[in-house]
Coordinates of C-alpha atoms and ligand atoms in Angstrom, one line a residue:
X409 CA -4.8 28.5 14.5
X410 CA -5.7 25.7 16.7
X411 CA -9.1 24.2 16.1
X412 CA -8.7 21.1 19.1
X413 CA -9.6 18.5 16.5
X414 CA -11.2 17.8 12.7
X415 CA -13.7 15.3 12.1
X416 CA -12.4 13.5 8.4
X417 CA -15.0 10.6 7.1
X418 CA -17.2 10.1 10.9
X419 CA -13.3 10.1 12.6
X420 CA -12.6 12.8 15.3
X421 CA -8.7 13.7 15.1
X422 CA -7.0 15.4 17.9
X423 CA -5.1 18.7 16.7
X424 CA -1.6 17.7 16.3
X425 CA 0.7 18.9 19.2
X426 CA 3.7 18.0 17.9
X427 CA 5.2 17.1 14.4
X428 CA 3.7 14.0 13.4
X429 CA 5.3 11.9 10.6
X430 CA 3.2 8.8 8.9
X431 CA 5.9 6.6 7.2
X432 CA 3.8 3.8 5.0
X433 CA 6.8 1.5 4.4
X434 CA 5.4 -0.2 1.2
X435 CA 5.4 -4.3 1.3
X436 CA 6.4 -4.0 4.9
X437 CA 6.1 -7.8 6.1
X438 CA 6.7 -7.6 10.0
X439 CA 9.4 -10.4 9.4
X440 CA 11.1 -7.6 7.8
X441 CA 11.7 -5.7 10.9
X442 CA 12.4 -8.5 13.2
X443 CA 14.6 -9.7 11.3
X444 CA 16.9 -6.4 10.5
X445 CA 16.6 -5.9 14.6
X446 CA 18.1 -9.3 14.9
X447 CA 21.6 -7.8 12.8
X448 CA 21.6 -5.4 15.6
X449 CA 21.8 -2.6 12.8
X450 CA 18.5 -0.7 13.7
X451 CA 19.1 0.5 16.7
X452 CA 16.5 2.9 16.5
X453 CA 13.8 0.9 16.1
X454 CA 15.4 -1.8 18.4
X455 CA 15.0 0.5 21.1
X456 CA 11.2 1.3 20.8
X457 CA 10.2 -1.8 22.0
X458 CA 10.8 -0.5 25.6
X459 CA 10.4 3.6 25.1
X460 CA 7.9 2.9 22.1
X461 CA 4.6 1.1 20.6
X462 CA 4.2 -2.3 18.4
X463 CA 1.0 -3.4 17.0
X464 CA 0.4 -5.6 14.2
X465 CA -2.7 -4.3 12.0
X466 CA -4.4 -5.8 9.3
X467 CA -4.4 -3.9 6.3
X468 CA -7.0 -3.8 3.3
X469 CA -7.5 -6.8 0.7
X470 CA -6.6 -6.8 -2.2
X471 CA -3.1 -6.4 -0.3
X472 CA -1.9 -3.8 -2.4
X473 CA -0.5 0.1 -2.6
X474 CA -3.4 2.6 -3.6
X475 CA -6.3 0.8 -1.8
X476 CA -4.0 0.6 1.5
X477 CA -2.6 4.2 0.8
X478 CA -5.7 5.5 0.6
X479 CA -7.2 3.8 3.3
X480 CA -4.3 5.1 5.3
X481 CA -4.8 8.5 4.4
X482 CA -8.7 8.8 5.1
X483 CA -9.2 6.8 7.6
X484 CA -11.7 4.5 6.0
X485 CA -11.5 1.4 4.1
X486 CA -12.3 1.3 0.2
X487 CA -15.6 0.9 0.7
X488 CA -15.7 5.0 1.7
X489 CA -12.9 5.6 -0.3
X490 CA -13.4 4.1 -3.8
X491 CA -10.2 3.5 -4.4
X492 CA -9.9 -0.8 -4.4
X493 CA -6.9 -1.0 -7.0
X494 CA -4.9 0.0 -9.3
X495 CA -6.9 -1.0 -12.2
X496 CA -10.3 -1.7 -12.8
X497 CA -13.4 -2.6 -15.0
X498 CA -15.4 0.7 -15.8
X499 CA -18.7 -0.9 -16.7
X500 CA -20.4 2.2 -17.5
X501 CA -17.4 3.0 -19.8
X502 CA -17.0 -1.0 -21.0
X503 CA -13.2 -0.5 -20.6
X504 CA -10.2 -1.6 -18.2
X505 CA -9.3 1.6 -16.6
X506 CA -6.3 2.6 -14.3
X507 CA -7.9 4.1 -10.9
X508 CA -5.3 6.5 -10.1
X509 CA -7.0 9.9 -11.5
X510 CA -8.7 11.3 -8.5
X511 CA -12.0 11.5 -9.7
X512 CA -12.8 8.1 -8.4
X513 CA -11.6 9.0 -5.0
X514 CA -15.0 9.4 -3.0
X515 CA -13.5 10.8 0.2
X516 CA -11.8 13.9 1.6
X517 CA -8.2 13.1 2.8
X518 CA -7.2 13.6 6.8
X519 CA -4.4 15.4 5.2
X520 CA -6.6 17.9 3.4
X521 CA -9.0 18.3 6.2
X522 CA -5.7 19.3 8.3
X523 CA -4.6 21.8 5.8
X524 CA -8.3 23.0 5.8
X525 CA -8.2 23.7 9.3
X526 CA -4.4 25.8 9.5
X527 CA -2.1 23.2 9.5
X528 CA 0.8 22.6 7.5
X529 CA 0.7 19.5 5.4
X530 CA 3.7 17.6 3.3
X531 CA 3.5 14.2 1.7
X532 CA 6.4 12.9 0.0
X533 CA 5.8 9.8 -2.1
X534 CA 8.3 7.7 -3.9
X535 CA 6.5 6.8 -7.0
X536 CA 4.4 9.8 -8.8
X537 CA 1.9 7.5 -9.1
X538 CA 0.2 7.9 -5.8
X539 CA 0.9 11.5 -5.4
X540 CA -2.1 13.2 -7.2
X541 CA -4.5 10.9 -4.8
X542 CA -2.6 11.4 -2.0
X543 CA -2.7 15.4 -3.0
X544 CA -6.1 15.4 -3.9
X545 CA -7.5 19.1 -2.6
X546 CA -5.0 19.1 0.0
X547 CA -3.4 22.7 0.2
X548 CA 0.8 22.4 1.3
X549 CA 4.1 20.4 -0.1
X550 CA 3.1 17.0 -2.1
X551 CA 5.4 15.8 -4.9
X552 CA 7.1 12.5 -5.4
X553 CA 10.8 11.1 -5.6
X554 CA 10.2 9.6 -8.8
X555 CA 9.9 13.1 -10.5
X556 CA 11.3 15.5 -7.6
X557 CA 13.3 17.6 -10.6
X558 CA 10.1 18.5 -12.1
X559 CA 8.2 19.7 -8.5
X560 CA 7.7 23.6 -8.7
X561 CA 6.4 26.0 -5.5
X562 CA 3.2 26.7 -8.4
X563 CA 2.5 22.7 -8.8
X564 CA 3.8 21.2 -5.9
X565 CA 4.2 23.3 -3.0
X566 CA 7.9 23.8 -3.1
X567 CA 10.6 23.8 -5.9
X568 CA 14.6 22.6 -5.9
X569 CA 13.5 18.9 -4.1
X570 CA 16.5 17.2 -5.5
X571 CA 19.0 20.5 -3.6
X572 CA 17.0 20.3 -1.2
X573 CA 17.2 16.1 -0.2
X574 CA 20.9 16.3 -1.3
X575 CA 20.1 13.5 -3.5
X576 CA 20.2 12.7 -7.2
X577 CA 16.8 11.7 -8.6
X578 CA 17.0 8.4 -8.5
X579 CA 15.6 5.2 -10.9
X580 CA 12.1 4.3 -10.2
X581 CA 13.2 1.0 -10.0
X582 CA 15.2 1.2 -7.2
X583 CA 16.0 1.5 -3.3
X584 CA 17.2 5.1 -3.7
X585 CA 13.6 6.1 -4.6
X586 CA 13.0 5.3 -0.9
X587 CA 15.5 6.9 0.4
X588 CA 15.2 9.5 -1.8
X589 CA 11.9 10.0 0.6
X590 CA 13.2 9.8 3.8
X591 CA 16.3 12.3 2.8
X592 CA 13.5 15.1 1.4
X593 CA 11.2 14.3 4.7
X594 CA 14.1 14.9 7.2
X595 CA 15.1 18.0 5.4
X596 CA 11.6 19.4 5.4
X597 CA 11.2 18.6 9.0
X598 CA 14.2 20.6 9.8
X599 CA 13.6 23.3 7.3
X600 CA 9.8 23.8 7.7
X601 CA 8.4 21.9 10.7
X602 CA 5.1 20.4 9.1
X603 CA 2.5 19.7 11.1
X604 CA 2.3 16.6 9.8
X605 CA 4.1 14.8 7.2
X606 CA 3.1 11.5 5.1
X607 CA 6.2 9.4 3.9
X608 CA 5.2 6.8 1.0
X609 CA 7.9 4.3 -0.1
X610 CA 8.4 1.9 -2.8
X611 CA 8.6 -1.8 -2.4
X612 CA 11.3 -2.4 -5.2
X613 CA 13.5 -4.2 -2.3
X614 CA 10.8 -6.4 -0.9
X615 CA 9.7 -7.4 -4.1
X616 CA 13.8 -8.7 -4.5
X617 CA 14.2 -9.6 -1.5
X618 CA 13.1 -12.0 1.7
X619 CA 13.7 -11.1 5.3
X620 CA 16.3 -11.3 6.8
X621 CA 18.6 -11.0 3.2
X622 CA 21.3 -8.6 3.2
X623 CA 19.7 -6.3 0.6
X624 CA 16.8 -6.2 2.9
X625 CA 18.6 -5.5 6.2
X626 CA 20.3 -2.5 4.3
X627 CA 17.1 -1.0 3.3
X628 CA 16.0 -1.5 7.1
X629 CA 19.2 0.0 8.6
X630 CA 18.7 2.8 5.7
X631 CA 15.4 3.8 7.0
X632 CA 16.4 3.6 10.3
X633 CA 18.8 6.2 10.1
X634 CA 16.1 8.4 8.7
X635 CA 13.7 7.2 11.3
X636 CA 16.1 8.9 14.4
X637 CA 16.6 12.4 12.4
X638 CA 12.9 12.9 12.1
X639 CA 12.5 11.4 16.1
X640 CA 15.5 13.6 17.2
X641 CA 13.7 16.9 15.7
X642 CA 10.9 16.1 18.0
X643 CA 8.5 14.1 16.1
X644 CA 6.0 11.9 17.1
X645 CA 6.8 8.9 13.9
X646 CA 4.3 6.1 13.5
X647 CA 5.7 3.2 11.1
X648 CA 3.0 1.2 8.9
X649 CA 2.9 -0.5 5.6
X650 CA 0.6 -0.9 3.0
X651 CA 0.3 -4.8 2.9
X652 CA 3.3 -7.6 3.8
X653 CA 5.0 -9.5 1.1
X654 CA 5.6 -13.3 0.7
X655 CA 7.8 -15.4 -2.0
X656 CA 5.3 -16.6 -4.4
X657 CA 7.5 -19.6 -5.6
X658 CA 7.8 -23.5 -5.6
X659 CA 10.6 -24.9 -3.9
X660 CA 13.2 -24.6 -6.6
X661 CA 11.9 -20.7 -7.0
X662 CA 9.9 -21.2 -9.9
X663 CA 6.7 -19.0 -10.0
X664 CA 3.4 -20.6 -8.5
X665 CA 0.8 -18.8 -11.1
X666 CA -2.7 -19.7 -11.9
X667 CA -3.6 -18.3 -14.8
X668 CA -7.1 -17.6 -14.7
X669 CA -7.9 -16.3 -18.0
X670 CA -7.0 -19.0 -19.5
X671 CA -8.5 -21.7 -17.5
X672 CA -12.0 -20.0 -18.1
X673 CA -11.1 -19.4 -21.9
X674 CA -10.8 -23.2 -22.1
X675 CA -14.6 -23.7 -20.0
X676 CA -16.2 -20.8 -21.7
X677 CA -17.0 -19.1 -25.2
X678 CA -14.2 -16.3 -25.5
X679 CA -14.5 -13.5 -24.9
X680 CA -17.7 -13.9 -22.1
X681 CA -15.8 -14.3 -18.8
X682 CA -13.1 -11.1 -18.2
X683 CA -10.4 -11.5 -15.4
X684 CA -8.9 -8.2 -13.6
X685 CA -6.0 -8.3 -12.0
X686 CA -6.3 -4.6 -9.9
X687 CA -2.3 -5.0 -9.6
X688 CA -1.9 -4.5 -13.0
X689 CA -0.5 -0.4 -13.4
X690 CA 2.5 0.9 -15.4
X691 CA 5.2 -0.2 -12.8
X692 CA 5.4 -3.9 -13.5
X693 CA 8.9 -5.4 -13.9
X694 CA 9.3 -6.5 -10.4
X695 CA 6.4 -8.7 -10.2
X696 CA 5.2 -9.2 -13.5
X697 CA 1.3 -8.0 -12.3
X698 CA 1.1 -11.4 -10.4
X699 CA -0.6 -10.8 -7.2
X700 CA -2.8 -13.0 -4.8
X701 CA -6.4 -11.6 -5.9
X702 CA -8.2 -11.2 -8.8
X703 CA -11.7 -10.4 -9.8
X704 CA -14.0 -12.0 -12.5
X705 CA -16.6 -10.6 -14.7
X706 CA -18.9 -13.5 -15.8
X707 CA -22.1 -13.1 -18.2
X708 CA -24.4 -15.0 -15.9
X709 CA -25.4 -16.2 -12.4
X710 CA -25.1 -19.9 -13.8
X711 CA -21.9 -19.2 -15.1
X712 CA -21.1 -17.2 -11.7
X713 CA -22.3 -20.3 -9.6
X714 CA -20.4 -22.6 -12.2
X715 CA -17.0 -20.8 -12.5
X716 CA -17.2 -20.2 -8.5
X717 CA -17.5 -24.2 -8.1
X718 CA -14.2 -24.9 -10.5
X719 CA -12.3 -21.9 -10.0
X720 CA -12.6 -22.9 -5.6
X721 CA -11.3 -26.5 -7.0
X722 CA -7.9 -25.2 -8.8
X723 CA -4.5 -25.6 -6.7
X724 CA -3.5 -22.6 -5.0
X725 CA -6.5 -20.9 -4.6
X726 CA -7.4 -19.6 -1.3
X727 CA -11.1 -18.1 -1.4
X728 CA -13.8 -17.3 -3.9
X729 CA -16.1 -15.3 -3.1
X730 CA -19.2 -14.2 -5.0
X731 CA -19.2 -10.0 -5.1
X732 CA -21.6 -9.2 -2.2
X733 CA -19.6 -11.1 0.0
X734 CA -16.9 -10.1 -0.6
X735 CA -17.2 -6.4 -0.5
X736 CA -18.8 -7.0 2.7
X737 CA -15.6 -8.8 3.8
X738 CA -13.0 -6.9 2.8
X739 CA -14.8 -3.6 3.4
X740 CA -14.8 -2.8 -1.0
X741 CA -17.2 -0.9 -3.3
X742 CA -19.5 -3.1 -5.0
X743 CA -19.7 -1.4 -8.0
X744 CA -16.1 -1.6 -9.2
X745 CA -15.7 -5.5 -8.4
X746 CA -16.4 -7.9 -10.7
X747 CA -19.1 -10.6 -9.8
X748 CA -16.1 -13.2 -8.1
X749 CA -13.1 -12.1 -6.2
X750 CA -10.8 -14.4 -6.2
X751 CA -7.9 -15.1 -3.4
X752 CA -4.7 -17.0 -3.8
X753 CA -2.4 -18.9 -1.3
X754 CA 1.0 -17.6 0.5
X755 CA 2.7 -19.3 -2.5
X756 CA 0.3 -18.9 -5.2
X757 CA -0.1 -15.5 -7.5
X758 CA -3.0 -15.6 -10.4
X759 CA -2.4 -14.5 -13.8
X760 CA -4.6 -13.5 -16.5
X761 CA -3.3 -15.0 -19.7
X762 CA 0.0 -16.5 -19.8
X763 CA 0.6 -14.6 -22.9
X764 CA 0.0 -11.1 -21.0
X765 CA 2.7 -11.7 -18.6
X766 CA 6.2 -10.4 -19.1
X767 CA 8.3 -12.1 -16.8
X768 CA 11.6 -11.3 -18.5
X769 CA 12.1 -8.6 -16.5
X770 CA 12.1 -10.6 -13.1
X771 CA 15.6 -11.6 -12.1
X772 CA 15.1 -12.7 -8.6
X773 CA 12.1 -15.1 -7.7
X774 CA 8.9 -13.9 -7.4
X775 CA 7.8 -11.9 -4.2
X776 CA 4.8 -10.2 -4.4
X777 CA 1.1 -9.6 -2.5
X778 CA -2.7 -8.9 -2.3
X779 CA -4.2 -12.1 -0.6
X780 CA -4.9 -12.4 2.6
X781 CA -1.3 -13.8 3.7
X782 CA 0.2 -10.6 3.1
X783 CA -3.1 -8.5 5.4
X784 CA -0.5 -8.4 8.8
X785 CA 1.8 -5.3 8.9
X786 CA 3.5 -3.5 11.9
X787 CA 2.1 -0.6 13.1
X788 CA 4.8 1.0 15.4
X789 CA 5.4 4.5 16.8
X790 CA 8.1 6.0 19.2
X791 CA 5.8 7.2 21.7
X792 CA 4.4 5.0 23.9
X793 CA 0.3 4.6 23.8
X794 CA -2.1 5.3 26.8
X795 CA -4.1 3.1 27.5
X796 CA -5.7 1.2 24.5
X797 CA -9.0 -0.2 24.0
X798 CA -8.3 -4.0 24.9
X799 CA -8.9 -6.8 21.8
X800 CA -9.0 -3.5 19.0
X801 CA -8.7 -5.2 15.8
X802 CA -5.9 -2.6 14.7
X803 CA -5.7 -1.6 10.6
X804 CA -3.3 0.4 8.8
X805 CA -5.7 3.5 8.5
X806 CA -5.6 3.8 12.5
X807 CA -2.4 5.2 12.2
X808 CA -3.8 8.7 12.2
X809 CA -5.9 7.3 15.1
X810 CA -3.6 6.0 17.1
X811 CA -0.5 9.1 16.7
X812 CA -3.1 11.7 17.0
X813 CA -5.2 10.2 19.7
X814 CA -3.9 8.1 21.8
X815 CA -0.6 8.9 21.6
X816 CA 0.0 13.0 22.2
Ligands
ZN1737 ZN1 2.8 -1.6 -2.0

């Protein structure tokens, strides 16, 4: 069955002609690539500067993995989508809730709409946190590295994963889980052909590690690897990320951190101002849920006006921006964003409390993401474009767009 094209969320999509293969390479910074091409030890992507395409795109703010992932995956930004963090403040329910259940996903999935319309669909994610979103009514293979053992043909599409990649399952917190992806993706391409495949990695070594460092290159030179398989088996491959990733440190390495929280604690009668921090979710040891945005809940517009003034003032912060604007900005739903967002510097990472942070568990200097600094990722595919429209601003959720049509 070959309907020509779907429409997903007001986007036409050309039917696929080819496999396709979305890789989101999680904390991606551009830097990352250039610099691994530099070693000479990704050939494969060195080479599709002349047979292939590089953009840059902006991705969604906050800078971090669901909104972006979901973005990516319908097309849309969170404003269509719903889906602006990890974590936020359910007002109607007057409690901090994680926003990876599905039912606050407000759009269909270009994935589902594919498998709607004949195609065959497989998304591979590293951690099993993204995969029921990613999977949401979407009929084909979706499981995650993170708990490959457990995937079955009745829950996930398909059963023996682990066999099947010719991989252990590995730690969650580690580089493995990412390869772990890439090993099940190129053994589903040659098994089963998808249609179209979505590859979702973990950000375990950018977290650890800066461009350019030799755990980094490995990972690059890793994926790389991967990257020809799934080319040499015929598939159009488009490379994104969900957001960038900068060190969030002084000069010595110690942690820049505003902690918000407690800064309005010390203005305001506990208890009456309530800072989110949408990184927050139940994978924290490598950046302690530090990241560059945060929202506020205040109890009035004078306090609003009042905290925006002081909290605009503090060292390290970027923007503030009262709700309405921002949402309009960043493309978010108003109604699951507190009354400021707030936006740190390249260097700077806001906390809630210091007493809510764990940073025990860091044991390389902080890296981490969701400002604006970390908005640029690549957006590269081994095919080379037609003609594109000149000045596009390019995001991460073209990359349907651009593999499906413009380049097939
Ligand atoms: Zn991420």
């Amino acid at each position: 069955m070959n309907p020509g094209s779907v429409t997903v969320n007001g986007r036409s999509y050309r039917w696929p002609q080819r496999p396709l293969v979305v890789v989101c390479v999680d904390g991606c910074e551009p830097e990352y690539i250039n610099q691994a091409i530099a070693t000479g030890r990704v050939p494969f992507l060195a080479a599709l500067r002349e047979s292939g395409t590089c953009l840059t795109a902006d991705c969604v703010v906050p800078s971090f993995t669901n909104p972006n992932n979901l973005s990516i995956v319908t097309g849309v930004p969170p404003a269509v989508h719903g889906i602006c963090g990890n974590y936020f403040w359910d007002r109607d329910a007057g409690a901090e809730v994680m926003m990876n259940d599905p039912k606050y996903l407000r759009a269909g999935t270009i994935l589902a709409a594919l498998a709607d319309a004949g195609a065959k669909v497989a998304v591979v994610t590293a951690k099993d946190k993204l995969r029921a979103l990613l999977g949401h009514k979407m009929t084909g293979i979706c499981f995650s590295a993170e708990k490959a053992g457990e995937a079955t043909v009745a829950a996930n599409g398909i059963g023996g994963v682990p066999a099947m990649a010719g991989m252990p399952v590995p730690s969650v917190y580690s580089a493995e889980l990412s390869e772990f992806v890439f090993a099940a993706g190129v053994k589903l391409m040659e098994r089963l052909s998808p249609d179209v495949m979505y590859l979702s990695t973990t950000d375990y070594i950018q977290h650890k590690a800066a461009p350019g460092v030799g755990a980094a290159n490995d990972f690059y030179a890793m994926m790389d690897r991967y990257l020809r398989e799934l080319d040499a088996l015929g598939a159009i491959v488009v490379v994104t990320a969900d957001h960038g990733m900068n060190a969030k440190t002084d000069a010595f390495g110690r942690p820049n951190i505003v902690f918000l929280q407690d800064i309005l604690d010390r203005v305001y009668p506990v208890g009456t101002t309530r800072v989110i921090l949408p990184i927050t979710d139940p994978y924290v040891v490598h950046h302690g849920a530090l990241g560059s945005f945060a929202t506020v809940y205040l109890s009035s517009p004078v306090v609003v006006s009042d905290a925006a003034t002081r909290i605009a003032a503090l060292p390290g912060i970027d923007i503030v921006l009262p709700r309405s604007e921002a949402c309009a900005r960043f493309e978010l739903p108003e109604d699951r964003v507190g009354d400021l967002v707030i936006v740190s510097e390249r260097l700077t990472v806001i906390g809630t409390s210091r007493h809510r942070h764990d940073l025990s568990g860091l044991d390389a200097p902080l890296r981490s993401h969701g400002g604006i600094s970390e908005q640029r990722v690549p957006l590269i595919a081994n095919r080379i474009a037609g003609a594109l429209p000149p000045g596009r601003r390019w995001r991460n959720f073209d990359s349907f767009d651009l593999a499906l049509n413009h380049l097939q």
